[in-house]
CSV table of C-alpha atoms and ligand atoms in Angstrom, one decimal:
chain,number,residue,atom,x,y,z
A,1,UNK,CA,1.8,21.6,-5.4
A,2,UNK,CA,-0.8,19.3,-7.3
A,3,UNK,CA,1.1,16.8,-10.1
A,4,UNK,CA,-0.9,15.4,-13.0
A,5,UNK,CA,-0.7,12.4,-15.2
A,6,UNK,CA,-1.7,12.9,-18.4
A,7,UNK,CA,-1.6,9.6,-20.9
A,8,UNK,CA,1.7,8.1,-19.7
A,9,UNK,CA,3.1,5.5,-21.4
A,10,UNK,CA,6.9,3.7,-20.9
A,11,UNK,CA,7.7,0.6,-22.6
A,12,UNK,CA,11.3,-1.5,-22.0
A,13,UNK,CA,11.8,-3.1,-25.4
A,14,UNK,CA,8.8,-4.8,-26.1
A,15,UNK,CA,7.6,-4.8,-22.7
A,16,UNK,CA,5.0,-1.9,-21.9
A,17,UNK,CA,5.8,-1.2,-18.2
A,18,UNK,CA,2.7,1.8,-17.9
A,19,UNK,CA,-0.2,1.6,-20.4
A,20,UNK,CA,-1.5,5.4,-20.6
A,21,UNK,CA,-2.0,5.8,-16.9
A,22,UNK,CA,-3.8,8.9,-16.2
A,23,UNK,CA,-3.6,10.6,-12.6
A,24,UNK,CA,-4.5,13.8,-10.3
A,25,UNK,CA,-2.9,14.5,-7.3
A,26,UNK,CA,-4.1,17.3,-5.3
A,27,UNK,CA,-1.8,19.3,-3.0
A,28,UNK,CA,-1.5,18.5,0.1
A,29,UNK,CA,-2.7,15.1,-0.4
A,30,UNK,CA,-1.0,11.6,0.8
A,31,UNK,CA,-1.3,9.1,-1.9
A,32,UNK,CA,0.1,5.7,-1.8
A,33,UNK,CA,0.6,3.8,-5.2
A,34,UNK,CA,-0.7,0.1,-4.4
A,35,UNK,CA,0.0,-2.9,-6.7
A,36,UNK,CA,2.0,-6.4,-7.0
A,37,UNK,CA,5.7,-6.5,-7.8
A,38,UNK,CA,6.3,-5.4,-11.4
A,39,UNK,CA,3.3,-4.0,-11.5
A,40,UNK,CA,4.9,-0.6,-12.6
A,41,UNK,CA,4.5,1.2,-9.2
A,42,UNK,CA,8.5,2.5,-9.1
A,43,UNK,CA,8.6,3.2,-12.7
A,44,UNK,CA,5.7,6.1,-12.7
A,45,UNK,CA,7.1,7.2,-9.1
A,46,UNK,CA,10.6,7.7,-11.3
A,47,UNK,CA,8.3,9.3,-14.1
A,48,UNK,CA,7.2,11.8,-11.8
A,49,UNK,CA,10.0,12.7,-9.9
A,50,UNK,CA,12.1,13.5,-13.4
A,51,UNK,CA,14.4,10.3,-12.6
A,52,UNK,CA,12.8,8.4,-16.4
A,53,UNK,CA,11.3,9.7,-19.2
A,54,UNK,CA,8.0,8.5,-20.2
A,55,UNK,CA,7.8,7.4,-23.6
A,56,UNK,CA,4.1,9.3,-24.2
A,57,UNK,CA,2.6,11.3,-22.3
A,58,UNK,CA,3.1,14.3,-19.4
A,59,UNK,CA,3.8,15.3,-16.1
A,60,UNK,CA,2.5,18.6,-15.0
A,61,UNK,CA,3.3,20.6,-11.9
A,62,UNK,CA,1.0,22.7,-10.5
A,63,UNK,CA,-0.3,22.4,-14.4
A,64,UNK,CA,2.6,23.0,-16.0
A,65,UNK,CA,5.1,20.8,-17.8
A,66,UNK,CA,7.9,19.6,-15.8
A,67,UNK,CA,9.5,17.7,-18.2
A,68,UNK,CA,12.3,20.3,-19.1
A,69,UNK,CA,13.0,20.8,-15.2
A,70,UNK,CA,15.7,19.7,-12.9
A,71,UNK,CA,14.9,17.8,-10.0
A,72,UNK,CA,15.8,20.8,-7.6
A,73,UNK,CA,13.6,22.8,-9.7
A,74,UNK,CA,10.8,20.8,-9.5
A,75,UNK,CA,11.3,20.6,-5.5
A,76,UNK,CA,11.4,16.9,-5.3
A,77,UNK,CA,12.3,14.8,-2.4
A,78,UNK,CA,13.0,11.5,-3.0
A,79,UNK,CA,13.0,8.4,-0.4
A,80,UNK,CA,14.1,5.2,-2.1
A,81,UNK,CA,13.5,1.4,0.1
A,82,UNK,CA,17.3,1.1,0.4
A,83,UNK,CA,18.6,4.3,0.8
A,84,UNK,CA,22.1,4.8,1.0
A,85,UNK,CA,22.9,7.4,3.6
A,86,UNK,CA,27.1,8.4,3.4
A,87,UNK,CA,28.9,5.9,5.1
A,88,UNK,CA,31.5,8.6,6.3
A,89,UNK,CA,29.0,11.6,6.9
A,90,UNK,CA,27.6,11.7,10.2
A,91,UNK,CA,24.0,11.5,10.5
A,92,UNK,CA,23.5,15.8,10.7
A,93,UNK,CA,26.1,16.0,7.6
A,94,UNK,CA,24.0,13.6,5.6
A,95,UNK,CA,20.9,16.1,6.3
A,96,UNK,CA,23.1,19.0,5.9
A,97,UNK,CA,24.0,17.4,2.4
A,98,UNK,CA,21.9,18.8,0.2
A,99,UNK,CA,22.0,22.2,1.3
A,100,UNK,CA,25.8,22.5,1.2
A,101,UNK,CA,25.9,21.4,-2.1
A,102,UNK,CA,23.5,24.3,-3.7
A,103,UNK,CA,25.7,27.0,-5.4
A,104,UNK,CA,26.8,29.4,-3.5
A,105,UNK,CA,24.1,32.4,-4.5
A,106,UNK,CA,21.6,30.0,-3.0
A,107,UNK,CA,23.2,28.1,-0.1
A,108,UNK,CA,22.1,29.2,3.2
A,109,UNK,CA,24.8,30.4,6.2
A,110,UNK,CA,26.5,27.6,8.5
A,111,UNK,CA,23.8,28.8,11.1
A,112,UNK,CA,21.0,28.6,9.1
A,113,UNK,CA,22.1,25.2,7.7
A,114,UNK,CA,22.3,24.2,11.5
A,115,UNK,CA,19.2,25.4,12.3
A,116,UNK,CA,17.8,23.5,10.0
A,117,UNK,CA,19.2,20.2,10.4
A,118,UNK,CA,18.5,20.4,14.0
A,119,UNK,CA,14.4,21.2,14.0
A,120,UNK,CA,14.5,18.4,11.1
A,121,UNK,CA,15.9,16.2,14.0
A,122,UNK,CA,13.7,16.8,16.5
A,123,UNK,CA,10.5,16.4,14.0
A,124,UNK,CA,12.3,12.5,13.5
A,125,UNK,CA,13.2,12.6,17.4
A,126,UNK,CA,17.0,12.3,16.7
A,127,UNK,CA,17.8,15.1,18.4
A,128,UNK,CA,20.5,13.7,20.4
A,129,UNK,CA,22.2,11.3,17.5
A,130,UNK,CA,23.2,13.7,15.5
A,131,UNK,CA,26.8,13.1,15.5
A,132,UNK,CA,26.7,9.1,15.0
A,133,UNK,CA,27.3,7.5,11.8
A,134,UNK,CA,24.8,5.5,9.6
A,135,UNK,CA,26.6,2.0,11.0
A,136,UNK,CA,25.6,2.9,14.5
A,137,UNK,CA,21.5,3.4,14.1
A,138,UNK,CA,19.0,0.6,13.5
A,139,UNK,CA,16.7,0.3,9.7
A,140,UNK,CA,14.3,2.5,11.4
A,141,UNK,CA,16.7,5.2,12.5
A,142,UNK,CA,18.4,5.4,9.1
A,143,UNK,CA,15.0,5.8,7.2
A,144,UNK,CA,14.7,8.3,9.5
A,145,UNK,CA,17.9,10.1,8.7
A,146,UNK,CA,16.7,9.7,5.2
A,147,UNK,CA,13.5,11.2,5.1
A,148,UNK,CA,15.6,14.0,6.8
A,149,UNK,CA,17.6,14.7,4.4
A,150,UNK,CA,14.8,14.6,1.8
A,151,UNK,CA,13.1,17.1,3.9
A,152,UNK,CA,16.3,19.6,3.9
A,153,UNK,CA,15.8,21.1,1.2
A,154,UNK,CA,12.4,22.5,2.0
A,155,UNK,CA,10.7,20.0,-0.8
A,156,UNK,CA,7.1,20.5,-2.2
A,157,UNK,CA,6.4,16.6,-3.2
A,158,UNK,CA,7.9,13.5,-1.3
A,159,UNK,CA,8.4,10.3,-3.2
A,160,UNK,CA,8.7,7.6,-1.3
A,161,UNK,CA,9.9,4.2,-2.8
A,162,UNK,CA,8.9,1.0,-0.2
A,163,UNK,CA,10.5,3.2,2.7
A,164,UNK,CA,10.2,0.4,4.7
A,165,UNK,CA,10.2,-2.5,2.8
A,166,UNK,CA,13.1,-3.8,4.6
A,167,UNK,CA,11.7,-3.1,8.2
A,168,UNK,CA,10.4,-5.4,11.1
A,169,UNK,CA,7.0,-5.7,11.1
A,170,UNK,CA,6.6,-3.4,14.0
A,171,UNK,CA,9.3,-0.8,13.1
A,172,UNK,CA,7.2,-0.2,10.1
A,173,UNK,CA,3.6,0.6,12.0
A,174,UNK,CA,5.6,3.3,14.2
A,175,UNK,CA,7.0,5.0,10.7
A,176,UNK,CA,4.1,4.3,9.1
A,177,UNK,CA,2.1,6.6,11.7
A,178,UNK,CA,4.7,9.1,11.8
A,179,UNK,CA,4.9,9.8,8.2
A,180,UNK,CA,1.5,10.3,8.4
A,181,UNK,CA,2.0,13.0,11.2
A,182,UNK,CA,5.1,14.3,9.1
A,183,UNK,CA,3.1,14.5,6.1
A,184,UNK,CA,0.4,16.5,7.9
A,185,UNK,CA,2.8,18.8,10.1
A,186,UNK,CA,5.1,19.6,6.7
A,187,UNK,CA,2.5,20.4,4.4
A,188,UNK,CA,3.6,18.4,1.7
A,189,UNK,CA,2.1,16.7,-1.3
A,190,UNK,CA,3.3,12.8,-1.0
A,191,UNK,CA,3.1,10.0,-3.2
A,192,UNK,CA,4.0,6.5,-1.7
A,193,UNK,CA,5.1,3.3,-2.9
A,194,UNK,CA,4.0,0.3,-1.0
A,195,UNK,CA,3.3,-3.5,-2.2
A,196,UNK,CA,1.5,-3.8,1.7
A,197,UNK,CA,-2.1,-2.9,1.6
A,198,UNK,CA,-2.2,-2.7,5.4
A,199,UNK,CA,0.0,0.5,5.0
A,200,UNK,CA,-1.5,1.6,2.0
A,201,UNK,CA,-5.3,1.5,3.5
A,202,UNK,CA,-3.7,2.8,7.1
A,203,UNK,CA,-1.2,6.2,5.4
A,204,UNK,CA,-3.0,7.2,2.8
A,205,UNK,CA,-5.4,9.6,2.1
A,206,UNK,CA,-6.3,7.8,-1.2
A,207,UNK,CA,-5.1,4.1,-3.0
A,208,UNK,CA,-4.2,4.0,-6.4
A,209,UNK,CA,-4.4,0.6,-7.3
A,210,UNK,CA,-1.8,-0.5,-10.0
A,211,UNK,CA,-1.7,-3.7,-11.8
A,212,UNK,CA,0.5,-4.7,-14.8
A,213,UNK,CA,1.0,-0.8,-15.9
A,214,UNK,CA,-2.7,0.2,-15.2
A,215,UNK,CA,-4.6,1.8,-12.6
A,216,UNK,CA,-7.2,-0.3,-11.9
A,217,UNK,CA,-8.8,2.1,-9.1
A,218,UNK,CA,-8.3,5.4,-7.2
A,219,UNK,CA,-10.3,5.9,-4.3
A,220,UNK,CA,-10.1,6.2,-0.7
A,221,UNK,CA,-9.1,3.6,1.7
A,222,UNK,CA,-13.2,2.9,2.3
A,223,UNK,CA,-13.6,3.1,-1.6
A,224,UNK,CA,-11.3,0.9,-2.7
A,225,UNK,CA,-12.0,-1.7,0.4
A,226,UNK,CA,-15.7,-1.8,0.8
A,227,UNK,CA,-16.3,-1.0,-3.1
A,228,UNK,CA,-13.5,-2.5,-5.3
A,229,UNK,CA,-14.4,-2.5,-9.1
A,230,UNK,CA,-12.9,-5.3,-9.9
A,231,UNK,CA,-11.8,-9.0,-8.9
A,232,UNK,CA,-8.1,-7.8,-8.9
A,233,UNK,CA,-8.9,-4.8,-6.3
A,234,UNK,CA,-11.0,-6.8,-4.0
A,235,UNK,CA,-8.8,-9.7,-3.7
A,236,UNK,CA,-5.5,-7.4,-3.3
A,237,UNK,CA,-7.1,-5.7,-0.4
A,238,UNK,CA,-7.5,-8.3,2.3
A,239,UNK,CA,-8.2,-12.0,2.4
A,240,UNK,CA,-10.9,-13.4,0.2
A,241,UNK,CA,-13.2,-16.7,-0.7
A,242,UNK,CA,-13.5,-17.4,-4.3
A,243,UNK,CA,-16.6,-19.4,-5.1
A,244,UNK,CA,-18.2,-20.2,-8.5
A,245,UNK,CA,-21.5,-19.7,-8.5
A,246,UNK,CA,-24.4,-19.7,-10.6
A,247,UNK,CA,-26.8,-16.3,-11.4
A,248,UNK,CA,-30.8,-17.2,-10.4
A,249,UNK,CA,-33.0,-14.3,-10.5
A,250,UNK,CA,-29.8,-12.3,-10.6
A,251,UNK,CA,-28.8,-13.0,-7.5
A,252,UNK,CA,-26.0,-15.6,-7.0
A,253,UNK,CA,-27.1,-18.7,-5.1
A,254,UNK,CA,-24.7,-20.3,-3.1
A,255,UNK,CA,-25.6,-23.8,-3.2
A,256,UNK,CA,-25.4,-26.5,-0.6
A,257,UNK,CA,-21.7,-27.6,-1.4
A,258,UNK,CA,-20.5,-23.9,-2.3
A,259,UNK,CA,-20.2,-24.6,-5.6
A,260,UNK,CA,-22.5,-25.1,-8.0
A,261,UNK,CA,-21.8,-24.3,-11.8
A,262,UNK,CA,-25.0,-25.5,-13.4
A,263,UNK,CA,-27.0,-22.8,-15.1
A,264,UNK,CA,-26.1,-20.8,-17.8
A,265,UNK,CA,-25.3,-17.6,-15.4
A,266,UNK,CA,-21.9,-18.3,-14.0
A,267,UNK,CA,-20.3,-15.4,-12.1
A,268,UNK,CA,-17.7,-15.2,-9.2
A,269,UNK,CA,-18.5,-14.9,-5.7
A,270,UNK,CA,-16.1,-13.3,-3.3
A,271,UNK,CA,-16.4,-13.4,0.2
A,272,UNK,CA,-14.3,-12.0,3.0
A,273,UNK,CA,-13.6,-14.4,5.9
A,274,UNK,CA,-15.2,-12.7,8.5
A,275,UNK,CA,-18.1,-12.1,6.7
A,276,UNK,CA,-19.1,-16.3,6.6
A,277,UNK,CA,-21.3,-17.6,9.6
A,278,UNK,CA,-20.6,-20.9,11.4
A,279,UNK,CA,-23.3,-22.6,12.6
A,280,UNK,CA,-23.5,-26.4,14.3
A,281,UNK,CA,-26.4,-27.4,13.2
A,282,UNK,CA,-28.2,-26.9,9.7
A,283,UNK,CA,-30.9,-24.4,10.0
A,284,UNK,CA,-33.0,-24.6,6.8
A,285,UNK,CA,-31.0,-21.3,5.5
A,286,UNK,CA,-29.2,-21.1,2.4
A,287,UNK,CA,-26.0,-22.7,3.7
A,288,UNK,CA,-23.2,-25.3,2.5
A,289,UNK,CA,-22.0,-28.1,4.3
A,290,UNK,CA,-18.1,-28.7,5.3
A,291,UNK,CA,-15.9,-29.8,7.3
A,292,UNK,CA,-13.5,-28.1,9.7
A,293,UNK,CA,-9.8,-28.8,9.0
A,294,UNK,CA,-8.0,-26.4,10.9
A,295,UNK,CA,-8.6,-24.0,13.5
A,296,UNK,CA,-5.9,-21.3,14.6
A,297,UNK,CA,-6.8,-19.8,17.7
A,298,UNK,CA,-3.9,-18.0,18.5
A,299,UNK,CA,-4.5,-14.2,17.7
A,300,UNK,CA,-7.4,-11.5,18.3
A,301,UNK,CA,-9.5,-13.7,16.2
A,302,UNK,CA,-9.8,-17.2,15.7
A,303,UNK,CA,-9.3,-18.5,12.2
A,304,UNK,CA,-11.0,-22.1,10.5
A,305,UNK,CA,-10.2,-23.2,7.6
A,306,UNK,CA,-13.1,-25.4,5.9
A,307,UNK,CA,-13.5,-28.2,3.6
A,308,UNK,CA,-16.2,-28.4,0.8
A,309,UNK,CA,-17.7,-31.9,0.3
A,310,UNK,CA,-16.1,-31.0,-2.9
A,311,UNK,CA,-12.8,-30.6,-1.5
A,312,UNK,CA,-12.4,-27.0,-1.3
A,313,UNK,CA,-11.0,-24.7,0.7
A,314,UNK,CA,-13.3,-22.1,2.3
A,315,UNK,CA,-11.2,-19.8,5.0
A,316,UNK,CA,-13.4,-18.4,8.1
A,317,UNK,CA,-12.5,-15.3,10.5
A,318,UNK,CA,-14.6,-15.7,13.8
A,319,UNK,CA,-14.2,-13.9,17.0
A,320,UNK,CA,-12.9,-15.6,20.1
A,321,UNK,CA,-16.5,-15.2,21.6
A,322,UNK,CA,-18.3,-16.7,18.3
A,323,UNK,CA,-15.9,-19.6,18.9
A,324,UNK,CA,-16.4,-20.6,22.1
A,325,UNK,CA,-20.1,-20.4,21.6
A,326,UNK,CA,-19.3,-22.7,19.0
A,327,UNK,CA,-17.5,-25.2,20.5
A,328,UNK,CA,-16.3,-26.6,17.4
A,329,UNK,CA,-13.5,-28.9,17.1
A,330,UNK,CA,-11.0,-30.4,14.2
A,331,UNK,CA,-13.3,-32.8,12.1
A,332,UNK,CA,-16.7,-31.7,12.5
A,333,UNK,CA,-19.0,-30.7,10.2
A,334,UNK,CA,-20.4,-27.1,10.2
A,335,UNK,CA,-22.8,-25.5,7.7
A,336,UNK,CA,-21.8,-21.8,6.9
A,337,UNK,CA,-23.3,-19.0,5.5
A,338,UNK,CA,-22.4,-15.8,3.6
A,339,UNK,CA,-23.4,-12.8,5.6
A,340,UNK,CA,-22.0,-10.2,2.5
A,341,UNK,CA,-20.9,-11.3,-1.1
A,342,UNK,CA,-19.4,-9.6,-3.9
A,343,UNK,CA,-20.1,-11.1,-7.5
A,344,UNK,CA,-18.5,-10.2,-10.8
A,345,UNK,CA,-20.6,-11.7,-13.1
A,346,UNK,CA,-18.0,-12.2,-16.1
A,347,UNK,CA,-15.8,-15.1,-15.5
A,348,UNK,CA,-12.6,-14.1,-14.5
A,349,UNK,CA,-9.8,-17.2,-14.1
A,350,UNK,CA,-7.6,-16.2,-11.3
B,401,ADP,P1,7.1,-2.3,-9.2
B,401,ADP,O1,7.8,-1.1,-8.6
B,401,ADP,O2,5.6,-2.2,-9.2
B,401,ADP,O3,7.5,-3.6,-8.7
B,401,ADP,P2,8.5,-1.5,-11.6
B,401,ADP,O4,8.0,-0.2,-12.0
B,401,ADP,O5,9.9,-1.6,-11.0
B,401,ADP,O6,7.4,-2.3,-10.8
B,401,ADP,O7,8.7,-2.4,-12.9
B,401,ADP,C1,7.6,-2.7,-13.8
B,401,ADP,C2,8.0,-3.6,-14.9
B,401,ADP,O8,9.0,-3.0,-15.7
B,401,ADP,C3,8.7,-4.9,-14.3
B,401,ADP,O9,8.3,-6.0,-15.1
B,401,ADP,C4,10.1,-4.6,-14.5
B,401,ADP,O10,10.9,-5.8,-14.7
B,401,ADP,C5,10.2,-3.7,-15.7
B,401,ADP,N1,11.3,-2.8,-15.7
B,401,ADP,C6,11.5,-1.8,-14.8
B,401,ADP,N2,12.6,-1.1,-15.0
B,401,ADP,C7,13.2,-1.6,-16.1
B,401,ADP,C8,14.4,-1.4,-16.8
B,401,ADP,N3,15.2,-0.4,-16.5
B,401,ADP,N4,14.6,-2.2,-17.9
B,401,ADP,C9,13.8,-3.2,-18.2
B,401,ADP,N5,12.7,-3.5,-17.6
B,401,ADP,C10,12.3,-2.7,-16.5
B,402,MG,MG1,9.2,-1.1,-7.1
């Protein structure tokens, strides 16, 4: 089932929550919606899914309009970040829910329902807690349940809202890799909700990248990474430098304190962390001097913050090795160098 955005639009009031956002989303594929809080992510999700009516615009299924279909019609599964299993149902009649509940022409037998329920089960390795109730599993087991019971009825699309928003850090990397393998395994056409870009660049077969009711870029995870179109993207993706700098034979000169805004040329510089050389001593190179405030060593890599002789912060990513060959400590002065920039040349103020 592919799904297409076509020009939608939803205000609250006088606040427009999607700006005539325009999408594709092939079958088959895993897409996660990427953006800020408020940036509009669960509204369109709720657009597509039937749940809110967009204001202008359309939603079309496999190319045709789905705005006068029922959810069960459309084959929808829905995942929401808090999803609130039945308290009294035990974990195989919450899956069983949404089967049982069809009219009788199209409910299937007790032993098909069964059947069911239990190879749904073994694909979320529950197998053997089918008969518990939602009090007695963890987050992870319950978002389990309810992926589930999305599944039961045989959907064509998945929506899933923050899944698993409210997880442990590491319960989250195990789901995150098994909806991927769930996704694949299923054949389904997923969109996903997610305000962590780990997740987002790990799941998903492409990133839409939302901010304040636009998308500001579709890609894959390498696209939108290693060739964001705009400030916004690049900074949302991972951890960034932000330098003024001024434009000299169109190329942006990092200047011996890291900032210099003489010229008429200004532009932003971005540069990743791990992408900034240390060295001890200054080498002639194009370079800016600072000092080191703080080192973290603790972790797979080693991380410096800097200090500008103009008093700003410049954050470093080096490897263990690269540190120790440094032998730097807290206080001394370093120059660094930009292996890899990025430069928008209009000013943006962030
Ligand atoms: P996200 O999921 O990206 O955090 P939402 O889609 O929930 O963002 O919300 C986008 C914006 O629309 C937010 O500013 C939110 O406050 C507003 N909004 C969402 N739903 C409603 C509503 N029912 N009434 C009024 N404002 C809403
Ligand atoms: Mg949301």
């Amino acid at each position: 089932m592919n799904i297409e955005l076509k020009n939608i639009s939803k205000n609250f009031g006088q606040f427009a929550a999607l700006k005539s956002v325009n999408l594709k989303v092939d079958g088959g594929e895993l897409v996660a919606l990427l953006g800020p809080s408020g940036s509009g992510k669960t509204t369109l999700l709720r657009i597509i899914a039937g749940l809110e009516t967009a204001d202008a615009g359309s939603v079309l299924y496999n190319g045709e309009d789905s705005s006068t279909k029922s959810l069960r019609e459309r084959r929808v599964g829905f995942v929401f970040q808090h999803y609130a299993l039945f308290r009294h149902m035990t974990v195989f009649e919450n899956i069983a829910f949404g089967l049982r509940v069809r009219p009788r022409a199209q409910r299937p037998s007790n032993a098909e329902i069964e059947d069911r329920v239990m190879k749904l089960l073994k694909l979320v390795q529950l197998e053997n807690l089918s008969h518990r109730y939602p009090s007695q599993l963890s987050g992870g087991q319950r978002q389990r349940v309810a992926l589930s019971r999305a599944l039961a009825v045989e959907p064509s699309v998945l929506l899933l809202d923050e899944p698993f928003g409210a997880l442990d850090a590491h319960v989250r990397k195990d789901l995150r890799r098994w909806l991927r393998k769930l996704h694949d395994e299923v054949h389904l056409t997923s969109v996903f909700v997610t305000h962590d870009q780990e997740e987002a660049l790990e799941v998903a077969d492409r990133v839409v990248v939302m901010n304040e009711g636009v998308i500001e870029q579709a890609g894959t995870p390498e696209e939108v990474y290693h060739h964001p179109n705009s400030p916004f993207v690049f900074r949302f993706l991972g951890d960034v430098n932000l330098f003024h700098s001024r434009m000299e034979d169109g190329k942006a000169r990092l200047g011996p304190n890291g900032h210099l805004k003489e010229g008429s040329e200004e532009s932003c510089v971005f540069v990743r962390p791990h992408l900034i050389d240390v060295k001890t001593q200054s080498d002639g190179s194009e370079h800016f001097a600072a000092r080191v405030r703080h080192i973290n060593a603790a972790g797979p890599n080693v991380k410096l913050e800097l200090m500008t002789a103009n008093g700003e912060a410049v954050d470093v990513t080096l490897t263990q090795e690269q540190y120790r060959a440094l032998g730097i400590a807290k206080n001394d002065q370093v120059f660094a160098t930009a292996r890899e920039m990025k430069v928008f040349v209009e000013d943006y103020s962030i």
